[in-house]
Amino acid sequence: MRSYRTVLTMNVEGRMAFVNITPQVEAAVVASGVRDGLCLVNAMHITASVFINDDEPGLHEDYARWLEWLAPYDPSPQRYHHNRTGEDNGDAHHKRQIMGREVVVAVTDGRLDFGPWEQIFYGEFDGNRPKRVLVKIIGE
Amino acid sequence: MRSYRTVLTMNVEGRMAFVNITPQVEAAVVASGVRDGLCLVNAMHITASVFINDDEPGLHEDYARWLEWLAPYDPSPQRYHHNRTGEDNGDAHHKRQIMGREVVVAVTDGRLDFGPWEQIFYGEFDGNRPKRVLVKIIGE
Amino acid sequence: MRSYRTVLTMNVEGRMAFVNITPQVEAAVVASGVRDGLCLVNAMHITASVFINDDEPGLHEDYARWLEWLAPYDPSPQRYHHNRTGEDNGDAHHKRQIMGREVVVAVTDGRLDFGPWEQIFYGEFDGNRPKRVLVKIIGE
């Protein structure tokens, strides 16, 4: 069995944004030498997501608006008890649960085994600081 | 290490429906010859889900109603900027995020290692067209 | 390839609660002897979740309140058709979809390959009965 590990560092301006990281994950698959296996991609921070969807700017606007409805930014400790800790990112911990922590993608013939529109995104919900994404590939 | 890959083609009538695909995934596990490992099952399309829950028709009615509350179908580009592209499926991209893209199931003794009520479902949110589900199994 | 399987039994008082199971999963990784691989942790029951987030009591209060807004407890079969079966846990099947069934964590150098704040939680949404969590580790 082969295994390969790499870490991407994300540095997103603004509180919320979606960044296509498919090229970096594809490069990791090539570097791994794995032809057949599984590729895990996960946010290493708990106010960020990794998910698969469409690379379409209108959709990303929709996601941002929808997540703000589901879990509005509000630094007060009344809405989010988490903010009693002195943090202001209670909302971000909720947004991340909707969008998910990780994806697992099949690797087949040395490539990400994707449908026609699948792209991997990093979702940032508490930006303006460096954060990391783990890519771990196992297989043969 | 063994690996096995197969693709299921789903052809669901209507916009939204849930289809139990456990028998097809179990058949893939048998065909793989894997006794111990992991089985990834994912939608290859970004307006569909794969998830694990109960095979109970009342619950599926509840999910459909709930998802329609969370992200109503609306072809207008006002509610969903994604629909500016000419698509009418902005809602489906949101429903899929709630229900998830994929499941990873343990394979033990050549079977899906499930609790008593776990069943694997394909969730369609923009139907009336053929779509694919990937099953990838690795192990020994 | 090595593989290792163990089951945790959870016995949570009250309908909803979050329990940090990171120590038990770390112990499983050590017991597995796997240095490099993947660790799947999933609820074996469909009214419970496994997820990764912060071990902060205020955040858990926020999650409980938020999930109650998204899918209120209501034993009546009017709100949840699932409750026509005689169950009263329709809400729990919805809460579980928000928080997720499973996590997949990389194993590197014989440890869970985690960011600084990542902790694994069992989320119970229909407690007062024993339930199980599966830990399956594969690698070398």
PDB file of N, CA and C in Angstrom, chain C residues 65-108:
ATOM      1  N   ARG C  65     -29.756  24.312  20.347  1.00  0.00           N
ATOM      2  CA  ARG C  65     -30.818  25.287  20.082  1.00  0.00           C
ATOM      3  C   ARG C  65     -31.079  25.410  18.585  1.00  0.00           C
ATOM      4  N   TRP C  66     -30.023  25.412  17.816  1.00  0.00           N
ATOM      5  CA  TRP C  66     -30.109  25.573  16.353  1.00  0.00           C
ATOM      6  C   TRP C  66     -30.786  24.353  15.713  1.00  0.00           C
ATOM      7  N   LEU C  67     -30.401  23.191  16.160  1.00  0.00           N
ATOM      8  CA  LEU C  67     -31.018  21.964  15.624  1.00  0.00           C
ATOM      9  C   LEU C  67     -32.488  21.899  15.997  1.00  0.00           C
ATOM     10  N   GLU C  68     -32.832  22.407  17.169  1.00  0.00           N
ATOM     11  CA  GLU C  68     -34.240  22.433  17.579  1.00  0.00           C
ATOM     12  C   GLU C  68     -35.036  23.411  16.713  1.00  0.00           C
ATOM     13  N   TRP C  69     -34.399  24.486  16.262  1.00  0.00           N
ATOM     14  CA  TRP C  69     -35.052  25.394  15.312  1.00  0.00           C
ATOM     15  C   TRP C  69     -35.213  24.717  13.947  1.00  0.00           C
ATOM     16  N   LEU C  70     -34.174  24.044  13.490  1.00  0.00           N
ATOM     17  CA  LEU C  70     -34.205  23.429  12.158  1.00  0.00           C
ATOM     18  C   LEU C  70     -35.169  22.254  12.097  1.00  0.00           C
ATOM     19  N   ALA C  71     -35.278  21.499  13.181  1.00  0.00           N
ATOM     20  CA  ALA C  71     -36.117  20.292  13.182  1.00  0.00           C
ATOM     21  C   ALA C  71     -36.612  20.064  14.610  1.00  0.00           C
ATOM     22  N   PRO C  72     -37.704  20.780  14.992  1.00  0.00           N
ATOM     23  CA  PRO C  72     -38.180  20.726  16.390  1.00  0.00           C
ATOM     24  C   PRO C  72     -38.678  19.335  16.783  1.00  0.00           C
ATOM     25  N   TYR C  73     -38.424  18.975  18.003  1.00  0.00           N
ATOM     26  CA  TYR C  73     -39.038  17.758  18.545  1.00  0.00           C
ATOM     27  C   TYR C  73     -40.554  17.926  18.555  1.00  0.00           C
ATOM     28  N   ASP C  74     -41.265  16.946  17.997  1.00  0.00           N
ATOM     29  CA  ASP C  74     -42.724  17.001  17.954  1.00  0.00           C
ATOM     30  C   ASP C  74     -43.215  15.576  17.720  1.00  0.00           C
ATOM     31  N   PRO C  75     -43.772  14.959  18.747  1.00  0.00           N
ATOM     32  CA  PRO C  75     -44.177  13.552  18.594  1.00  0.00           C
ATOM     33  C   PRO C  75     -45.390  13.359  17.676  1.00  0.00           C
ATOM     34  N   SER C  76     -46.057  14.446  17.304  1.00  0.00           N
ATOM     35  CA  SER C  76     -47.289  14.292  16.509  1.00  0.00           C
ATOM     36  C   SER C  76     -46.964  13.793  15.097  1.00  0.00           C
ATOM     37  N   PRO C  77     -47.863  13.000  14.535  1.00  0.00           N
ATOM     38  CA  PRO C  77     -47.665  12.527  13.156  1.00  0.00           C
ATOM     39  C   PRO C  77     -48.033  13.586  12.115  1.00  0.00           C
ATOM     40  N   GLN C  78     -48.532  14.773  12.584  1.00  0.00           N
ATOM     41  CA  GLN C  78     -48.830  15.835  11.616  1.00  0.00           C
ATOM     42  C   GLN C  78     -47.525  16.458  11.102  1.00  0.00           C
ATOM     43  N   ARG C  79     -46.659  16.845  12.030  1.00  0.00           N
ATOM     44  CA  ARG C  79     -45.412  17.469  11.581  1.00  0.00           C
ATOM     45  C   ARG C  79     -44.498  16.446  10.914  1.00  0.00           C
ATOM     46  N   TYR C  80     -44.356  15.284  11.535  1.00  0.00           N
ATOM     47  CA  TYR C  80     -43.469  14.251  10.984  1.00  0.00           C
ATOM     48  C   TYR C  80     -44.292  13.008  10.649  1.00  0.00           C
ATOM     49  N   HIS C  81     -44.479  12.752   9.382  1.00  0.00           N
ATOM     50  CA  HIS C  81     -45.217  11.543   8.982  1.00  0.00           C
ATOM     51  C   HIS C  81     -44.535  10.281   9.507  1.00  0.00           C
ATOM     52  N   HIS C  82     -43.216  10.374   9.700  1.00  0.00           N
ATOM     53  CA  HIS C  82     -42.489   9.231  10.263  1.00  0.00           C
ATOM     54  C   HIS C  82     -43.109   8.775  11.583  1.00  0.00           C
ATOM     55  N   ASN C  83     -43.677   9.711  12.328  1.00  0.00           N
ATOM     56  CA  ASN C  83     -44.237   9.362  13.634  1.00  0.00           C
ATOM     57  C   ASN C  83     -45.553   8.574  13.522  1.00  0.00           C
ATOM     58  N   ARG C  84     -46.102   8.455  12.302  1.00  0.00           N
ATOM     59  CA  ARG C  84     -47.250   7.548  12.084  1.00  0.00           C
ATOM     60  C   ARG C  84     -46.888   6.101  12.387  1.00  0.00           C
ATOM     61  N   THR C  85     -45.593   5.796  12.373  1.00  0.00           N
ATOM     62  CA  THR C  85     -45.151   4.424  12.660  1.00  0.00           C
ATOM     63  C   THR C  85     -45.252   4.105  14.151  1.00  0.00           C
ATOM     64  N   GLY C  86     -45.582   5.129  14.970  1.00  0.00           N
ATOM     65  CA  GLY C  86     -45.599   4.917  16.412  1.00  0.00           C
ATOM     66  C   GLY C  86     -44.341   5.439  17.083  1.00  0.00           C
ATOM     67  N   GLU C  87     -43.344   5.793  16.287  1.00  0.00           N
ATOM     68  CA  GLU C  87     -42.138   6.429  16.821  1.00  0.00           C
ATOM     69  C   GLU C  87     -42.446   7.885  17.162  1.00  0.00           C
ATOM     70  N   ASP C  88     -41.581   8.499  17.984  1.00  0.00           N
ATOM     71  CA  ASP C  88     -41.714   9.947  18.233  1.00  0.00           C
ATOM     72  C   ASP C  88     -40.431  10.680  17.853  1.00  0.00           C
ATOM     73  N   ASN C  89     -39.593  10.047  17.038  1.00  0.00           N
ATOM     74  CA  ASN C  89     -38.250  10.581  16.796  1.00  0.00           C
ATOM     75  C   ASN C  89     -38.022  11.116  15.384  1.00  0.00           C
ATOM     76  N   GLY C  90     -39.100  11.488  14.706  1.00  0.00           N
ATOM     77  CA  GLY C  90     -38.939  12.084  13.371  1.00  0.00           C
ATOM     78  C   GLY C  90     -37.902  13.205  13.358  1.00  0.00           C
ATOM     79  N   ASP C  91     -37.958  14.060  14.379  1.00  0.00           N
ATOM     80  CA  ASP C  91     -36.989  15.173  14.443  1.00  0.00           C
ATOM     81  C   ASP C  91     -35.544  14.674  14.451  1.00  0.00           C
ATOM     82  N   ALA C  92     -35.297  13.579  15.147  1.00  0.00           N
ATOM     83  CA  ALA C  92     -33.926  13.083  15.308  1.00  0.00           C
ATOM     84  C   ALA C  92     -33.330  12.647  13.963  1.00  0.00           C
ATOM     85  N   HIS C  93     -34.168  12.092  13.083  1.00  0.00           N
ATOM     86  CA  HIS C  93     -33.690  11.692  11.749  1.00  0.00           C
ATOM     87  C   HIS C  93     -33.281  12.909  10.914  1.00  0.00           C
ATOM     88  N   HIS C  94     -33.872  14.076  11.212  1.00  0.00           N
ATOM     89  CA  HIS C  94     -33.509  15.295  10.500  1.00  0.00           C
ATOM     90  C   HIS C  94     -32.238  15.916  11.104  1.00  0.00           C
ATOM     91  N   LYS C  95     -32.188  15.988  12.426  1.00  0.00           N
ATOM     92  CA  LYS C  95     -31.001  16.550  13.078  1.00  0.00           C
ATOM     93  C   LYS C  95     -29.739  15.785  12.660  1.00  0.00           C
ATOM     94  N   ARG C  96     -29.856  14.472  12.561  1.00  0.00           N
ATOM     95  CA  ARG C  96     -28.712  13.664  12.177  1.00  0.00           C
ATOM     96  C   ARG C  96     -28.215  14.023  10.779  1.00  0.00           C
ATOM     97  N   GLN C  97     -29.110  14.369   9.852  1.00  0.00           N
ATOM     98  CA  GLN C  97     -28.657  14.720   8.505  1.00  0.00           C
ATOM     99  C   GLN C  97     -27.842  16.017   8.525  1.00  0.00           C
ATOM    100  N   ILE C  98     -28.227  16.965   9.387  1.00  0.00           N
ATOM    101  CA  ILE C  98     -27.456  18.217   9.483  1.00  0.00           C
ATOM    102  C   ILE C  98     -26.045  17.945  10.020  1.00  0.00           C
ATOM    103  N   MET C  99     -25.952  17.142  11.048  1.00  0.00           N
ATOM    104  CA  MET C  99     -24.658  16.949  11.720  1.00  0.00           C
ATOM    105  C   MET C  99     -23.825  15.841  11.073  1.00  0.00           C
ATOM    106  N   GLY C 100     -24.444  14.963  10.292  1.00  0.00           N
ATOM    107  CA  GLY C 100     -23.696  13.954   9.538  1.00  0.00           C
ATOM    108  C   GLY C 100     -23.602  12.616  10.236  1.00  0.00           C
ATOM    109  N   ARG C 101     -23.374  11.565   9.461  1.00  0.00           N
ATOM    110  CA  ARG C 101     -23.290  10.194   9.994  1.00  0.00           C
ATOM    111  C   ARG C 101     -21.895   9.811  10.438  1.00  0.00           C
ATOM    112  N   GLU C 102     -20.874  10.332   9.776  1.00  0.00           N
ATOM    113  CA  GLU C 102     -19.530   9.747   9.877  1.00  0.00           C
ATOM    114  C   GLU C 102     -18.454  10.793   9.699  1.00  0.00           C
ATOM    115  N   VAL C 103     -17.261  10.460  10.160  1.00  0.00           N
ATOM    116  CA  VAL C 103     -16.064  11.199   9.761  1.00  0.00           C
ATOM    117  C   VAL C 103     -15.014  10.206   9.293  1.00  0.00           C
ATOM    118  N   VAL C 104     -14.169  10.664   8.378  1.00  0.00           N
ATOM    119  CA  VAL C 104     -12.992   9.908   7.957  1.00  0.00           C
ATOM    120  C   VAL C 104     -11.790  10.766   8.322  1.00  0.00           C
ATOM    121  N   VAL C 105     -10.883  10.187   9.100  1.00  0.00           N
ATOM    122  CA  VAL C 105      -9.726  10.920   9.607  1.00  0.00           C
ATOM    123  C   VAL C 105      -8.463  10.216   9.113  1.00  0.00           C
ATOM    124  N   ALA C 106      -7.510  10.990   8.647  1.00  0.00           N
ATOM    125  CA  ALA C 106      -6.220  10.416   8.266  1.00  0.00           C
ATOM    126  C   ALA C 106      -5.483   9.925   9.508  1.00  0.00           C
ATOM    127  N   VAL C 107      -4.761   8.814   9.337  1.00  0.00           N
ATOM    128  CA  VAL C 107      -3.827   8.331  10.361  1.00  0.00           C
ATOM    129  C   VAL C 107      -2.416   8.517   9.805  1.00  0.00           C
ATOM    130  N   THR C 108      -1.580   9.237  10.542  1.00  0.00           N
ATOM    131  CA  THR C 108      -0.206   9.517  10.109  1.00  0.00           C
ATOM    132  C   THR C 108       0.715   9.313  11.304  1.00  0.00           C
TER     133      THR C 108
END
